[in-house]
PDB file of C-alpha atoms in Angstrom:
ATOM      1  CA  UNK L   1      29.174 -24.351 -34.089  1.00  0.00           C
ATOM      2  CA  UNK L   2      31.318 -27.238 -32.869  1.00  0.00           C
ATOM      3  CA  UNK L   3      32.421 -29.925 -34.961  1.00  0.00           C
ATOM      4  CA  UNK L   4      31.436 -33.620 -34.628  1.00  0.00           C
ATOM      5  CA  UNK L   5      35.414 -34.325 -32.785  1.00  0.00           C
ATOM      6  CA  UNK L   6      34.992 -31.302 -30.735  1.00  0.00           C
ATOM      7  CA  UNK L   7      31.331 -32.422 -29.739  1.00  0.00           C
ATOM      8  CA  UNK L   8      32.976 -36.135 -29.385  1.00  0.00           C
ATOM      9  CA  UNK L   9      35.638 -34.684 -26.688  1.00  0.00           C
ATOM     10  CA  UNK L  10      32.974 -33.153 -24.662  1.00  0.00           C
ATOM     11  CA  UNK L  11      31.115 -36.309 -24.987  1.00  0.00           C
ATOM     12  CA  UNK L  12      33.633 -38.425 -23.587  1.00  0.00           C
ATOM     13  CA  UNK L  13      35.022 -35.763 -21.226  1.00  0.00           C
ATOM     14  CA  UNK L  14      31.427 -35.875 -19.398  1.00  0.00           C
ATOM     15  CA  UNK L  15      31.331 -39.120 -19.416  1.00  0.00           C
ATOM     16  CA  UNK L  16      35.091 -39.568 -17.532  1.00  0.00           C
ATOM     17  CA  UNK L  17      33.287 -36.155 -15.305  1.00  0.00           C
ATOM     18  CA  UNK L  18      30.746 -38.559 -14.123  1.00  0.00           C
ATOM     19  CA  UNK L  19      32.669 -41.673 -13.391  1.00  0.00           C
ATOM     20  CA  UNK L  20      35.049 -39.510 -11.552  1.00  0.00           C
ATOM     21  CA  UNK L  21      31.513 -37.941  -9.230  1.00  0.00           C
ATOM     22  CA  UNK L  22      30.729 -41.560  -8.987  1.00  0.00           C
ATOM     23  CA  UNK L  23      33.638 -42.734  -7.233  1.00  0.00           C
ATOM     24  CA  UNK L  24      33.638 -39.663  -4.965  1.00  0.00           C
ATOM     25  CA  UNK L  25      29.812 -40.297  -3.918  1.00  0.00           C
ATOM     26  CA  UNK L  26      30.656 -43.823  -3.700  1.00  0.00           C
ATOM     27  CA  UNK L  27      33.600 -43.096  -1.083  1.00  0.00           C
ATOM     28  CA  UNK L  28      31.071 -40.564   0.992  1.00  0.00           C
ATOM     29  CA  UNK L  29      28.279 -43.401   1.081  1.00  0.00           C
ATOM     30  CA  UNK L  30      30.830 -45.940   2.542  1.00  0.00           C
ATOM     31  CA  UNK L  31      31.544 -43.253   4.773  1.00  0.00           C
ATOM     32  CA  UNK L  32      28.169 -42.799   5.771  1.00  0.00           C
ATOM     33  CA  UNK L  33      27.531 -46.873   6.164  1.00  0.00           C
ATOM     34  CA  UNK L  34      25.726 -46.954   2.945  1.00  0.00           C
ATOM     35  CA  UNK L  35      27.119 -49.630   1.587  1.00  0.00           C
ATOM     36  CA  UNK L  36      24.687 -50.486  -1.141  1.00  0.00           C
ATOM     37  CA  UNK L  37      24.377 -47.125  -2.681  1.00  0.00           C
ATOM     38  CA  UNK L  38      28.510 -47.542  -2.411  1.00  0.00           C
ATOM     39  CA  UNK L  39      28.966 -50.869  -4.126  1.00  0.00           C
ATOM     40  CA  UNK L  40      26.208 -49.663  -6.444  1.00  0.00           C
ATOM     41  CA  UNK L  41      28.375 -46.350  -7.581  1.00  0.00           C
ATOM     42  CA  UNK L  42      31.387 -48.064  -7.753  1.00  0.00           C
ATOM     43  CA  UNK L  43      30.007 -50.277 -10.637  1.00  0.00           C
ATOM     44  CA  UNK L  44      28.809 -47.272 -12.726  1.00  0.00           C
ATOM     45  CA  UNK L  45      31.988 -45.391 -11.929  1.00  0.00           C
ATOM     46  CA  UNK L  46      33.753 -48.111 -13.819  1.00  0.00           C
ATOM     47  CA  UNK L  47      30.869 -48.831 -16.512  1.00  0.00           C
ATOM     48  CA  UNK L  48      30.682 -44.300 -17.500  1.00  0.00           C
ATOM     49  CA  UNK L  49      34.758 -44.929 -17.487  1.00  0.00           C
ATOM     50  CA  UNK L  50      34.479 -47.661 -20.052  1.00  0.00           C
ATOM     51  CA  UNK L  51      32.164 -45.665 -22.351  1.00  0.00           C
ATOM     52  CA  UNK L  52      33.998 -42.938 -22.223  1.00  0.00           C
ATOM     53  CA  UNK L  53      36.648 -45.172 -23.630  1.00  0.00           C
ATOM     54  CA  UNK L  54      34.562 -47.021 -26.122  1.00  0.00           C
ATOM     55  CA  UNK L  55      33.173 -43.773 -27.781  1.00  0.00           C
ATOM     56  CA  UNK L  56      36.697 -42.732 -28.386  1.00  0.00           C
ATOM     57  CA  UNK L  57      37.253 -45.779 -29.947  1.00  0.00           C
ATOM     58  CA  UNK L  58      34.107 -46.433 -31.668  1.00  0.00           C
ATOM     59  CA  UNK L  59      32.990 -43.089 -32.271  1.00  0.00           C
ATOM     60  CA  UNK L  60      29.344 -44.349 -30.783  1.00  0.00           C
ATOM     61  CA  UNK L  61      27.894 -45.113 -27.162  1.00  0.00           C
ATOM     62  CA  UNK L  62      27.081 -48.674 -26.646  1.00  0.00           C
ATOM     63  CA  UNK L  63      24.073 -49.000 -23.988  1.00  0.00           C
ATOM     64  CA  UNK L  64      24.861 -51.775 -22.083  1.00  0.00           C
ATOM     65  CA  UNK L  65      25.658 -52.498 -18.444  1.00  0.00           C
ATOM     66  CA  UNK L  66      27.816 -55.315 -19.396  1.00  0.00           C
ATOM     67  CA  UNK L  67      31.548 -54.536 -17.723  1.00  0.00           C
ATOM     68  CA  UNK L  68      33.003 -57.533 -18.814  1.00  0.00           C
ATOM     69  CA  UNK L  69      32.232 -56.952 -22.578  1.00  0.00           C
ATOM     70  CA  UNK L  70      32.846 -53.124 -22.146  1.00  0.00           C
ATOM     71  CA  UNK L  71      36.009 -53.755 -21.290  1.00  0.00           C
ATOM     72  CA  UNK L  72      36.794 -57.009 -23.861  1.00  0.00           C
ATOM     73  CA  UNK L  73      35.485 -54.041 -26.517  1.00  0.00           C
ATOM     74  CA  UNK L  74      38.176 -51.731 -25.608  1.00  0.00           C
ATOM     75  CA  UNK L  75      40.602 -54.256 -25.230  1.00  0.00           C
ATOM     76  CA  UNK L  76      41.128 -53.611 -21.654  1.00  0.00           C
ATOM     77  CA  UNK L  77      44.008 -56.048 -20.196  1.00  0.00           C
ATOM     78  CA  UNK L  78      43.182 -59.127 -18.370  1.00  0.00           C
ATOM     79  CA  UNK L  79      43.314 -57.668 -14.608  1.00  0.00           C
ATOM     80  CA  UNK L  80      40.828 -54.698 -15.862  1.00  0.00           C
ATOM     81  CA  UNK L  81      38.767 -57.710 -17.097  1.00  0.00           C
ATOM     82  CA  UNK L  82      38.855 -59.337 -14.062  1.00  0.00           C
ATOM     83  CA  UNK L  83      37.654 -56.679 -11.636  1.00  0.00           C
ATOM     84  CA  UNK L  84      34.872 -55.891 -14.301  1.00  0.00           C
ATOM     85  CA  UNK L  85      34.213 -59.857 -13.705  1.00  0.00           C
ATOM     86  CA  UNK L  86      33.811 -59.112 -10.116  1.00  0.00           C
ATOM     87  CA  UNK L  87      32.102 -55.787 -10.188  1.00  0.00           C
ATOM     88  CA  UNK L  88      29.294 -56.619 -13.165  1.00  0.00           C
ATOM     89  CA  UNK L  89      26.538 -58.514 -10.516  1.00  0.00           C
ATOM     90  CA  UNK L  90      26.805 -55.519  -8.960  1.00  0.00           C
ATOM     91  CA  UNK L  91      24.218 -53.887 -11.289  1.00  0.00           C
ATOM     92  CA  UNK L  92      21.561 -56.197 -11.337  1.00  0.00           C
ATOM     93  CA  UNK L  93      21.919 -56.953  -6.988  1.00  0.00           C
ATOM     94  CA  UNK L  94      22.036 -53.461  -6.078  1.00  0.00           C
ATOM     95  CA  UNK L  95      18.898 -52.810  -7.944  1.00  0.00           C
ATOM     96  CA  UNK L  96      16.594 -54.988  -7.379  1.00  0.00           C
ATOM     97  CA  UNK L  97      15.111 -56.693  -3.963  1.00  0.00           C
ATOM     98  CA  UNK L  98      14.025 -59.797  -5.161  1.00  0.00           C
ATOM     99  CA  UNK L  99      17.601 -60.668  -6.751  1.00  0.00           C
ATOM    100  CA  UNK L 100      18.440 -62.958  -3.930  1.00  0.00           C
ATOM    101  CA  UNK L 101      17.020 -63.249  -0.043  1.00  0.00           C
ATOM    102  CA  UNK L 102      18.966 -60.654   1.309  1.00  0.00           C
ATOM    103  CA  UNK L 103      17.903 -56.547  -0.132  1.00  0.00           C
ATOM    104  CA  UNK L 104      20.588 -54.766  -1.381  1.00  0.00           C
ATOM    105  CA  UNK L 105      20.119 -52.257   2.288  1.00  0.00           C
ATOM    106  CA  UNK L 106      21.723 -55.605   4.124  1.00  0.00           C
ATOM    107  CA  UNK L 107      23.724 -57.318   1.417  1.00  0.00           C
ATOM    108  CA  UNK L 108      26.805 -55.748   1.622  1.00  0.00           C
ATOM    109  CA  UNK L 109      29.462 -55.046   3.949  1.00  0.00           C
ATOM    110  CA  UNK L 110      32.051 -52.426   4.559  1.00  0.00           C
ATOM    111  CA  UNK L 111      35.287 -54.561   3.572  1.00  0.00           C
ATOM    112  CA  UNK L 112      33.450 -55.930   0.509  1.00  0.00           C
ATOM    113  CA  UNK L 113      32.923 -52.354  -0.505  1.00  0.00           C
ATOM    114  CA  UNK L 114      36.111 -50.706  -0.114  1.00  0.00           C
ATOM    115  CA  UNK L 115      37.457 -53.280  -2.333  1.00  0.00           C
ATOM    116  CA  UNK L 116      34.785 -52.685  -4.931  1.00  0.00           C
ATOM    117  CA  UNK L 117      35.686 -48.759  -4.540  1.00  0.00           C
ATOM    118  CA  UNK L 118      39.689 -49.768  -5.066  1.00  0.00           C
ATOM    119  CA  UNK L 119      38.873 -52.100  -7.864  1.00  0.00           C
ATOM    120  CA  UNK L 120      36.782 -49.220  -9.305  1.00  0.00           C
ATOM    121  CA  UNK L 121      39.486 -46.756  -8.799  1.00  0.00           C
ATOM    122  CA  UNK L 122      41.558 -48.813 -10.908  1.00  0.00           C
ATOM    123  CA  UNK L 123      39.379 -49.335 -14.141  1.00  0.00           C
ATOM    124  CA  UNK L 124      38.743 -45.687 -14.166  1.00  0.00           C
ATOM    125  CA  UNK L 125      42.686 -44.650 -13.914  1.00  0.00           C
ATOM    126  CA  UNK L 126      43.479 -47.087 -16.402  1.00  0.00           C
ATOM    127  CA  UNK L 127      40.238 -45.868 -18.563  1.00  0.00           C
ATOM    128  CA  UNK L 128      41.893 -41.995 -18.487  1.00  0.00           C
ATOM    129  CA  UNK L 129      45.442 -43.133 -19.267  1.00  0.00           C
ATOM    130  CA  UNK L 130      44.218 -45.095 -22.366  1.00  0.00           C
ATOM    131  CA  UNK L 131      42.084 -42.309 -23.319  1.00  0.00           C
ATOM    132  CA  UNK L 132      44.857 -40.091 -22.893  1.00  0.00           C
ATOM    133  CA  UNK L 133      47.376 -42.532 -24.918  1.00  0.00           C
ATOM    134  CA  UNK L 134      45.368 -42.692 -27.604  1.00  0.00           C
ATOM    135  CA  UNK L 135      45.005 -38.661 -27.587  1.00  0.00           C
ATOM    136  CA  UNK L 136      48.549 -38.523 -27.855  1.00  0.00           C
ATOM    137  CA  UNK L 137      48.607 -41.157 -30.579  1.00  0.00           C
ATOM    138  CA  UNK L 138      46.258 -39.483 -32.658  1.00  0.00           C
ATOM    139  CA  UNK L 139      47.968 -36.254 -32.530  1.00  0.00           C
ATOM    140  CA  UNK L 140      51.351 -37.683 -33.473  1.00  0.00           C
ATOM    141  CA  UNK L 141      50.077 -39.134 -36.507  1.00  0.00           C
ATOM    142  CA  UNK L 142      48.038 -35.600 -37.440  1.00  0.00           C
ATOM    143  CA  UNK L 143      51.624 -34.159 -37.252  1.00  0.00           C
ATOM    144  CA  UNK L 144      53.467 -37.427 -39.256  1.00  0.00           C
ATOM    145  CA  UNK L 145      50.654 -36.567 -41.617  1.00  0.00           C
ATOM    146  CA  UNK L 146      51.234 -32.512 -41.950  1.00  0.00           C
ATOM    147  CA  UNK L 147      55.154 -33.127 -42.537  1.00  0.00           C
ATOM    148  CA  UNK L 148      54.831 -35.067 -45.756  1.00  0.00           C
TER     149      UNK L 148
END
């Protein structure tokens, strides 16, 4: 039986899994002109990337689709904050057709969502080196703690 850290890894590790498919399905959409379905994966790319991060810090998932908070939670520097600033509508006007005149189909274009992918790349390599900094913290203070 696993214990509740080893269940917390796999956790987290599924969660960085998934944000990691999300940006690859979200470059093969913008290859294949699908821009909404694009923009729309590059949000949750960054969003599972931020969990990921917040369950490692707060031992708990927070449901919430809230970027900008995610990130302000994990104490995420200010550019991180800033492309969550600009990828958050995402979310709500990739889903729904009555969010402004234009569906999501037609909203956006190709430039618009290579730099959504980009700025998604980012949170999501600066999600795995934190998680991976504060791996390496933890285990230098289990071994501080084993040499008294």
């Amino acid at each position: 039986m696993k214990s509740a850290e080893e269940e917390t890894k796999k956790i987290i590790k599924n969660w960085i899994k998934q944000a990691e498919s999300d940006l690859e399905s979200a470059e093969y959409n913008l290859k294949g002109k699908k821009f909404d379905i694009a923009a729309y994966l590059s949000q949750q790319s960054s969003e599972k990337a931020l969990k990921a991060l917040y369950i490692k810090t707060n031992n708990k998932l927070w449901k919430t689709h809230d970027l900008i908070k995610l990130a302000e939670l994990v104490n995420a520097p200010e550019n991180i904050i800033e492309i969550c600033n600009e990828l958050n509508p995402i979310y709500t006007e990739d889903r729904y057709p009555d969010y402004s005149n234009i569906i999501p189909a037609k909203k956006f274009k190709e430039e618009e969502v290579k730099n959504f992918l980009n700025k998604a790349n980012e949170v999501v390599k600066w999600t795995k080196k934190n998680l991976r900094l504060s791996e390496t913290l933890k285990n230098s203070k289990k071994k501080t703690i084993s040499k008294k």
